Amino acid sequence: MSKRALVLGGGGTVGIAWETGLAAGLLDQGINLGEADLFVGTSAGSVVGAQLAAGYDPRVILDLQRQMAAAGGGAKPGPSLVLDPETSQKIFARWTTAQEVTPEVRRELGALALAARTIPEEEYLEGIAQVSGVMDWPERRLLITAVDAQSGDFQVWERGGDAPIARAIASSCCVPGIFPPVTIGARRFVDGGVRSGTNADLAEGHDVVVVIAPLGVRWSSQGRDSSAKEIAALQAAGAKVEVILPDAEAEAAFGPNMMDASRVGPGAGAGYRQGVAMAERLREVWR
């Protein structure tokens, strides 16, 4: 029997909504991404991956997202939470211009993140816990990615490890310069997307790999994100890989700021529409 992996990439608040909508649309067409043998979650993908691995119905979450968006509620990690724009801009510039995000570059980004003024860590943790709603590690295998802010080392959290799931998700979602690095043990951690937008290489050894990437692999041609290389390596090893990217309509729904809570409703709707539209393409592969 084929082993299936679901890889969910980063994409901010809007990316969470789009990934949830996509999973809901596919489920309405009889394709249950929650049946994966392995879930790999990075940043936004750590939230959705944890929810799917825990057996949550994405259609229920989608309805809640829509209701909160319509009411103007929910988490609002937008520009108002960028308390240190100068440091945030330095981080973004270094992150997006590095020819390769090496451990040395990750250490530089981590050092800047540790020095940045942000909201208090406990406040951030409470907000992420509300967004995910997952309190315990699921039985299905879930890998959540982060980067050690002090050493630049790549960190993968999973059941039975050192991190409670709420802190693991929070560390993976910790955009450097915007949110406070998350304390786990004696170390502090930032967004798994600092290492790769998808970290798809963690799905090695699986026969079928579905990669969902709200931010695409747009930096790959410039060598700044390893997602495309990771996908190529999986294919070279014999895996059937399906990559799902936002289409033009979804990109328009996202807007320029993936942390803009006002775009949650449109992003979720675009994801649902895409999920329904691509169900036939994915059906044979997933089943």
mmCIF file of C-alpha atoms in Angstrom:
data_model
loop_
_atom_site.group_PDB
_atom_site.id
_atom_site.type_symbol
_atom_site.label_atom_id
_atom_site.label_comp_id
_atom_site.label_asym_id
_atom_site.label_seq_id
_atom_site.Cartn_x
_atom_site.Cartn_y
_atom_site.Cartn_z
ATOM 1 C CA MET A 1 0.000 0.000 0.000
ATOM 2 C CA SER A 2 1.298 3.438 -0.923
ATOM 3 C CA LYS A 3 2.452 5.752 1.836
ATOM 4 C CA ARG A 4 1.063 9.258 1.471
ATOM 5 C CA ALA A 5 2.571 12.472 2.804
ATOM 6 C CA LEU A 6 0.928 15.875 2.973
ATOM 7 C CA VAL A 7 3.300 18.853 3.030
ATOM 8 C CA LEU A 8 1.791 22.197 4.017
ATOM 9 C CA GLY A 9 3.874 25.316 3.480
ATOM 10 C CA GLY A 10 3.939 28.750 5.035
ATOM 11 C CA GLY A 11 1.733 31.663 4.103
ATOM 12 C CA GLY A 12 0.625 33.728 7.064
ATOM 13 C CA THR A 13 -2.937 34.229 8.264
ATOM 14 C CA VAL A 14 -4.299 34.249 4.720
ATOM 15 C CA GLY A 15 -2.343 31.099 3.881
ATOM 16 C CA ILE A 16 -4.001 29.281 6.782
ATOM 17 C CA ALA A 17 -7.396 30.256 5.396
ATOM 18 C CA TRP A 18 -6.515 29.193 1.846
ATOM 19 C CA GLU A 19 -5.106 25.826 2.924
ATOM 20 C CA THR A 20 -8.189 25.185 5.080
ATOM 21 C CA GLY A 21 -10.521 26.110 2.222
ATOM 22 C CA LEU A 22 -8.581 23.868 -0.149
ATOM 23 C CA ALA A 23 -8.852 20.888 2.227
ATOM 24 C CA ALA A 24 -12.581 21.583 2.717
ATOM 25 C CA GLY A 25 -13.245 21.767 -1.016
ATOM 26 C CA LEU A 26 -11.392 18.511 -1.621
ATOM 27 C CA LEU A 27 -13.237 16.803 1.241
ATOM 28 C CA ASP A 28 -16.581 17.797 -0.253
ATOM 29 C CA GLN A 29 -15.419 15.969 -3.381
ATOM 30 C CA GLY A 30 -14.499 12.845 -1.424
ATOM 31 C CA ILE A 31 -10.764 13.471 -1.011
ATOM 32 C CA ASN A 32 -9.734 13.473 2.642
ATOM 33 C CA LEU A 33 -6.266 14.927 3.125
ATOM 34 C CA GLY A 34 -6.568 13.985 6.798
ATOM 35 C CA GLU A 35 -5.897 10.369 5.805
ATOM 36 C CA ALA A 36 -2.221 11.079 5.096
ATOM 37 C CA ASP A 37 0.362 8.836 6.734
ATOM 38 C CA LEU A 38 2.624 11.835 7.365
ATOM 39 C CA PHE A 39 1.944 15.541 7.805
ATOM 40 C CA VAL A 40 4.734 18.095 7.413
ATOM 41 C CA GLY A 41 3.777 21.573 8.608
ATOM 42 C CA THR A 42 5.757 24.769 8.215
ATOM 43 C CA SER A 43 4.525 28.075 9.632
ATOM 44 C CA ALA A 44 0.889 28.449 8.460
ATOM 45 C CA GLY A 45 1.079 24.811 7.417
ATOM 46 C CA SER A 46 1.840 23.751 10.984
ATOM 47 C CA VAL A 47 -1.590 25.032 12.052
ATOM 48 C CA VAL A 48 -3.514 23.329 9.255
ATOM 49 C CA GLY A 49 -1.360 20.200 9.403
ATOM 50 C CA ALA A 50 -1.999 19.814 13.135
ATOM 51 C CA GLN A 51 -5.737 20.274 12.645
ATOM 52 C CA LEU A 52 -5.939 17.717 9.833
ATOM 53 C CA ALA A 53 -3.705 15.222 11.653
ATOM 54 C CA ALA A 54 -5.933 15.578 14.732
ATOM 55 C CA GLY A 55 -8.985 14.678 12.657
ATOM 56 C CA TYR A 56 -10.591 18.121 12.579
ATOM 57 C CA ASP A 57 -13.113 18.649 9.777
ATOM 58 C CA PRO A 58 -11.734 21.499 7.622
ATOM 59 C CA ARG A 59 -15.290 22.409 6.582
ATOM 60 C CA VAL A 60 -16.160 23.232 10.184
ATOM 61 C CA ILE A 61 -12.997 25.310 10.566
ATOM 62 C CA LEU A 62 -13.732 27.029 7.255
ATOM 63 C CA ASP A 63 -17.195 28.021 8.489
ATOM 64 C CA LEU A 64 -15.685 29.428 11.686
ATOM 65 C CA GLN A 65 -13.106 31.394 9.695
ATOM 66 C CA ARG A 66 -15.810 32.856 7.494
ATOM 67 C CA GLN A 67 -17.974 33.792 10.470
ATOM 68 C CA MET A 68 -15.083 35.472 12.254
ATOM 69 C CA ALA A 69 -14.045 37.297 9.093
ATOM 70 C CA ALA A 70 -17.590 38.507 8.508
ATOM 71 C CA ALA A 71 -17.777 39.744 12.102
ATOM 72 C CA GLY A 72 -14.414 41.456 11.820
ATOM 73 C CA GLY A 73 -12.981 39.243 14.544
ATOM 74 C CA GLY A 74 -10.210 36.712 14.865
ATOM 75 C CA ALA A 75 -6.486 37.105 15.116
ATOM 76 C CA LYS A 76 -5.137 40.227 13.466
ATOM 77 C CA PRO A 77 -1.369 39.767 13.165
ATOM 78 C CA GLY A 78 -1.039 42.607 10.663
ATOM 79 C CA PRO A 79 1.045 45.751 10.440
ATOM 80 C CA SER A 80 -0.161 46.975 13.849
ATOM 81 C CA LEU A 81 1.875 44.197 15.457
ATOM 82 C CA VAL A 82 5.094 45.191 13.725
ATOM 83 C CA LEU A 83 6.504 47.069 16.684
ATOM 84 C CA ASP A 84 10.017 47.322 15.282
ATOM 85 C CA PRO A 85 9.705 48.120 11.558
ATOM 86 C CA GLU A 86 13.403 48.961 11.180
ATOM 87 C CA THR A 87 14.534 45.520 12.392
ATOM 88 C CA SER A 88 11.720 43.810 10.504
ATOM 89 C CA GLN A 89 12.850 45.463 7.274
ATOM 90 C CA LYS A 90 16.462 44.407 7.919
ATOM 91 C CA ILE A 91 15.335 40.808 8.411
ATOM 92 C CA PHE A 92 13.208 40.792 5.267
ATOM 93 C CA ALA A 93 15.992 42.337 3.201
ATOM 94 C CA ARG A 94 18.563 39.793 4.394
ATOM 95 C CA TRP A 95 16.133 36.888 4.045
ATOM 96 C CA THR A 96 15.102 37.737 0.488
ATOM 97 C CA THR A 97 18.489 38.712 -0.915
ATOM 98 C CA ALA A 98 20.651 35.866 0.403
ATOM 99 C CA GLN A 99 21.741 33.641 -2.475
ATOM 100 C CA GLU A 100 21.213 30.667 -0.168
ATOM 101 C CA VAL A 101 19.692 30.572 3.301
ATOM 102 C CA THR A 102 22.591 28.778 4.977
ATOM 103 C CA PRO A 103 22.852 28.084 8.727
ATOM 104 C CA GLU A 104 25.004 31.222 8.946
ATOM 105 C CA VAL A 105 22.253 33.328 7.364
ATOM 106 C CA ARG A 106 19.715 31.688 9.662
ATOM 107 C CA ARG A 107 21.850 32.670 12.663
ATOM 108 C CA GLU A 108 21.915 36.264 11.426
ATOM 109 C CA LEU A 109 18.139 36.291 11.047
ATOM 110 C CA GLY A 110 17.735 34.672 14.458
ATOM 111 C CA ALA A 111 19.964 37.258 16.119
ATOM 112 C CA LEU A 112 17.921 40.056 14.594
ATOM 113 C CA ALA A 113 14.708 38.328 15.694
ATOM 114 C CA LEU A 114 15.982 38.022 19.256
ATOM 115 C CA ALA A 115 16.813 41.723 19.309
ATOM 116 C CA ALA A 116 13.543 42.934 17.772
ATOM 117 C CA ARG A 117 10.804 44.575 19.818
ATOM 118 C CA THR A 118 7.633 42.460 19.591
ATOM 119 C CA ILE A 119 4.502 41.666 21.552
ATOM 120 C CA PRO A 120 5.120 39.594 24.731
ATOM 121 C CA GLU A 121 5.777 35.907 24.137
ATOM 122 C CA GLU A 122 2.855 34.770 26.310
ATOM 123 C CA GLU A 123 0.446 36.983 24.401
ATOM 124 C CA TYR A 124 1.685 35.517 21.141
ATOM 125 C CA LEU A 125 1.371 31.953 22.465
ATOM 126 C CA GLU A 126 -2.224 32.569 23.549
ATOM 127 C CA GLY A 127 -3.117 33.916 20.123
ATOM 128 C CA ILE A 128 -1.614 30.976 18.238
ATOM 129 C CA ALA A 129 -3.325 28.477 20.574
ATOM 130 C CA GLN A 130 -6.672 30.091 19.772
ATOM 131 C CA VAL A 131 -5.994 29.932 16.047
ATOM 132 C CA SER A 132 -4.995 26.252 16.013
ATOM 133 C CA GLY A 133 -7.241 24.833 18.729
ATOM 134 C CA VAL A 134 -5.061 21.691 18.896
ATOM 135 C CA MET A 135 -4.078 20.860 22.468
ATOM 136 C CA ASP A 136 -2.316 17.489 22.150
ATOM 137 C CA TRP A 137 -0.084 15.789 19.633
ATOM 138 C CA PRO A 138 -2.224 13.618 17.311
ATOM 139 C CA GLU A 139 -1.681 9.917 16.833
ATOM 140 C CA ARG A 140 -0.982 10.363 13.131
ATOM 141 C CA ARG A 141 2.610 11.345 12.455
ATOM 142 C CA LEU A 142 3.047 15.096 12.358
ATOM 143 C CA LEU A 143 6.329 16.940 11.828
ATOM 144 C CA ILE A 144 6.450 20.648 12.676
ATOM 145 C CA THR A 145 9.428 22.681 11.554
ATOM 146 C CA ALA A 146 11.297 25.533 13.242
ATOM 147 C CA VAL A 147 14.753 27.110 13.324
ATOM 148 C CA ASP A 148 16.898 27.637 16.424
ATOM 149 C CA ALA A 149 17.287 31.415 16.645
ATOM 150 C CA GLN A 150 20.618 31.132 18.417
ATOM 151 C CA SER A 151 22.407 28.440 16.406
ATOM 152 C CA GLY A 152 20.529 28.585 13.095
ATOM 153 C CA ASP A 153 20.001 24.814 13.275
ATOM 154 C CA PHE A 154 16.933 23.249 11.712
ATOM 155 C CA GLN A 155 14.523 21.768 14.276
ATOM 156 C CA VAL A 156 11.766 19.241 13.679
ATOM 157 C CA TRP A 157 9.205 18.754 16.436
ATOM 158 C CA GLU A 158 7.037 15.663 16.738
ATOM 159 C CA ARG A 159 5.073 13.581 19.211
ATOM 160 C CA GLY A 160 7.207 12.317 22.088
ATOM 161 C CA GLY A 161 9.730 15.144 21.757
ATOM 162 C CA ASP A 162 10.549 18.108 23.955
ATOM 163 C CA ALA A 163 7.901 20.540 22.725
ATOM 164 C CA PRO A 164 4.223 20.716 23.690
ATOM 165 C CA ILE A 165 2.286 21.004 20.450
ATOM 166 C CA ALA A 166 1.086 24.553 21.162
ATOM 167 C CA ARG A 167 4.676 25.798 21.495
ATOM 168 C CA ALA A 168 5.809 23.734 18.503
ATOM 169 C CA ILE A 169 3.155 25.388 16.307
ATOM 170 C CA ALA A 170 3.939 28.826 17.731
ATOM 171 C CA SER A 171 7.652 28.383 17.013
ATOM 172 C CA SER A 172 6.947 27.324 13.443
ATOM 173 C CA CYS A 173 4.696 30.364 12.890
ATOM 174 C CA CYS A 174 7.125 32.831 14.468
ATOM 175 C CA VAL A 175 7.886 35.223 11.618
ATOM 176 C CA PRO A 176 11.194 36.804 12.697
ATOM 177 C CA GLY A 177 10.950 40.475 13.477
ATOM 178 C CA ILE A 178 7.172 40.363 13.889
ATOM 179 C CA PHE A 179 6.638 37.763 16.590
ATOM 180 C CA PRO A 180 8.810 36.867 19.594
ATOM 181 C CA PRO A 181 11.053 33.791 19.296
ATOM 182 C CA VAL A 182 9.413 30.950 21.222
ATOM 183 C CA THR A 183 11.099 29.444 24.252
ATOM 184 C CA ILE A 184 11.304 25.654 24.342
ATOM 185 C CA GLY A 185 13.652 24.268 26.945
ATOM 186 C CA ALA A 186 16.711 26.472 27.113
ATOM 187 C CA ARG A 187 16.484 27.567 23.461
ATOM 188 C CA ARG A 188 14.414 29.982 21.410
ATOM 189 C CA PHE A 189 12.968 29.245 17.983
ATOM 190 C CA VAL A 190 11.640 31.039 14.924
ATOM 191 C CA ASP A 191 9.650 30.227 11.798
ATOM 192 C CA GLY A 192 10.430 26.965 10.005
ATOM 193 C CA GLY A 193 10.033 28.909 6.771
ATOM 194 C CA VAL A 194 13.400 30.533 7.446
ATOM 195 C CA ARG A 195 14.936 27.251 6.336
ATOM 196 C CA SER A 196 12.469 26.421 3.521
ATOM 197 C CA GLY A 197 8.998 27.469 2.476
ATOM 198 C CA THR A 198 7.809 23.853 2.551
ATOM 199 C CA ASN A 199 10.600 21.639 3.998
ATOM 200 C CA ALA A 200 9.290 19.019 1.599
ATOM 201 C CA ASP A 201 12.421 16.903 1.967
ATOM 202 C CA LEU A 202 10.984 15.599 5.252
ATOM 203 C CA ALA A 203 8.540 13.545 3.157
ATOM 204 C CA GLU A 204 11.381 11.389 1.835
ATOM 205 C CA GLY A 205 10.454 7.714 1.698
ATOM 206 C CA HIS A 206 6.774 8.258 0.860
ATOM 207 C CA ASP A 207 5.291 7.090 -2.430
ATOM 208 C CA VAL A 208 2.809 9.932 -2.861
ATOM 209 C CA VAL A 209 3.548 13.473 -1.716
ATOM 210 C CA VAL A 210 1.082 16.340 -2.017
ATOM 211 C CA VAL A 211 2.756 19.716 -1.477
ATOM 212 C CA ILE A 212 0.484 22.691 -0.761
ATOM 213 C CA ALA A 213 2.370 25.987 -0.972
ATOM 214 C CA PRO A 214 0.446 29.255 -0.498
ATOM 215 C CA LEU A 215 3.585 31.254 -1.269
ATOM 216 C CA GLY A 216 4.526 29.001 -4.152
ATOM 217 C CA VAL A 217 8.182 28.355 -4.803
ATOM 218 C CA ARG A 218 8.693 31.831 -6.212
ATOM 219 C CA TRP A 219 12.216 32.308 -4.833
ATOM 220 C CA SER A 220 13.518 28.991 -6.090
ATOM 221 C CA SER A 221 14.748 30.322 -9.435
ATOM 222 C CA GLN A 222 16.986 32.707 -7.522
ATOM 223 C CA GLY A 223 18.298 29.968 -5.253
ATOM 224 C CA ARG A 224 16.824 31.511 -2.097
ATOM 225 C CA ASP A 225 14.304 28.832 -1.260
ATOM 226 C CA SER A 226 15.043 25.129 -1.462
ATOM 227 C CA SER A 227 11.458 23.957 -2.054
ATOM 228 C CA ALA A 228 11.885 23.310 -5.780
ATOM 229 C CA LYS A 229 15.089 21.346 -5.147
ATOM 230 C CA GLU A 230 13.365 19.353 -2.404
ATOM 231 C CA ILE A 231 10.491 18.478 -4.732
ATOM 232 C CA ALA A 232 12.869 17.491 -7.524
ATOM 233 C CA ALA A 233 14.765 15.216 -5.133
ATOM 234 C CA LEU A 234 11.550 13.492 -4.064
ATOM 235 C CA GLN A 235 10.633 12.897 -7.698
ATOM 236 C CA ALA A 236 14.114 11.615 -8.486
ATOM 237 C CA ALA A 237 13.711 9.107 -5.650
ATOM 238 C CA GLY A 238 10.538 7.775 -7.287
ATOM 239 C CA ALA A 239 7.797 9.622 -5.417
ATOM 240 C CA LYS A 240 4.700 10.834 -7.211
ATOM 241 C CA VAL A 241 4.597 14.513 -6.238
ATOM 242 C CA GLU A 242 1.630 16.813 -6.764
ATOM 243 C CA VAL A 243 2.278 20.499 -6.080
ATOM 244 C CA ILE A 244 -0.724 22.720 -5.393
ATOM 245 C CA LEU A 245 -0.151 26.453 -5.788
ATOM 246 C CA PRO A 246 -2.610 29.335 -5.596
ATOM 247 C CA ASP A 247 -4.059 30.178 -9.003
ATOM 248 C CA ALA A 248 -4.416 33.717 -10.346
ATOM 249 C CA GLU A 249 -7.799 34.231 -8.699
ATOM 250 C CA ALA A 250 -6.441 33.098 -5.339
ATOM 251 C CA GLU A 251 -3.405 35.374 -5.667
ATOM 252 C CA ALA A 252 -5.756 38.296 -6.265
ATOM 253 C CA ALA A 253 -7.805 37.305 -3.202
ATOM 254 C CA PHE A 254 -4.672 37.186 -1.039
ATOM 255 C CA GLY A 255 -3.655 40.773 -1.685
ATOM 256 C CA PRO A 256 -0.132 42.027 -0.974
ATOM 257 C CA ASN A 257 -0.032 41.200 2.749
ATOM 258 C CA MET A 258 -0.470 37.568 3.792
ATOM 259 C CA MET A 259 -0.935 38.702 7.401
ATOM 260 C CA ASP A 260 -3.970 40.857 6.571
ATOM 261 C CA ALA A 261 -6.919 39.427 8.521
ATOM 262 C CA SER A 262 -9.374 41.224 6.236
ATOM 263 C CA ARG A 263 -8.265 38.829 3.478
ATOM 264 C CA VAL A 264 -9.096 35.674 5.439
ATOM 265 C CA GLY A 265 -12.612 35.382 3.998
ATOM 266 C CA PRO A 266 -11.570 35.865 0.358
ATOM 267 C CA GLY A 267 -8.555 33.585 0.828
ATOM 268 C CA ALA A 268 -10.677 30.815 2.345
ATOM 269 C CA GLY A 269 -13.225 31.107 -0.459
ATOM 270 C CA ALA A 270 -10.508 30.950 -3.103
ATOM 271 C CA GLY A 271 -9.064 27.848 -1.471
ATOM 272 C CA TYR A 272 -12.440 26.099 -1.386
ATOM 273 C CA ARG A 273 -13.087 26.900 -5.045
ATOM 274 C CA GLN A 274 -9.649 25.597 -6.015
ATOM 275 C CA GLY A 275 -10.119 22.430 -3.982
ATOM 276 C CA VAL A 276 -13.377 21.603 -5.742
ATOM 277 C CA ALA A 277 -11.915 22.446 -9.153
ATOM 278 C CA MET A 278 -8.833 20.281 -8.799
ATOM 279 C CA ALA A 279 -10.439 17.256 -7.139
ATOM 280 C CA GLU A 280 -10.406 15.119 -10.272
ATOM 281 C CA ARG A 281 -6.735 15.845 -10.852
ATOM 282 C CA LEU A 282 -5.881 14.720 -7.333
ATOM 283 C CA ARG A 283 -8.331 11.842 -6.935
ATOM 284 C CA GLU A 284 -6.392 9.072 -8.623
ATOM 285 C CA VAL A 285 -3.109 10.057 -7.015
ATOM 286 C CA TRP A 286 -4.495 10.325 -3.468
ATOM 287 C CA ARG A 287 -6.579 7.163 -3.544
#
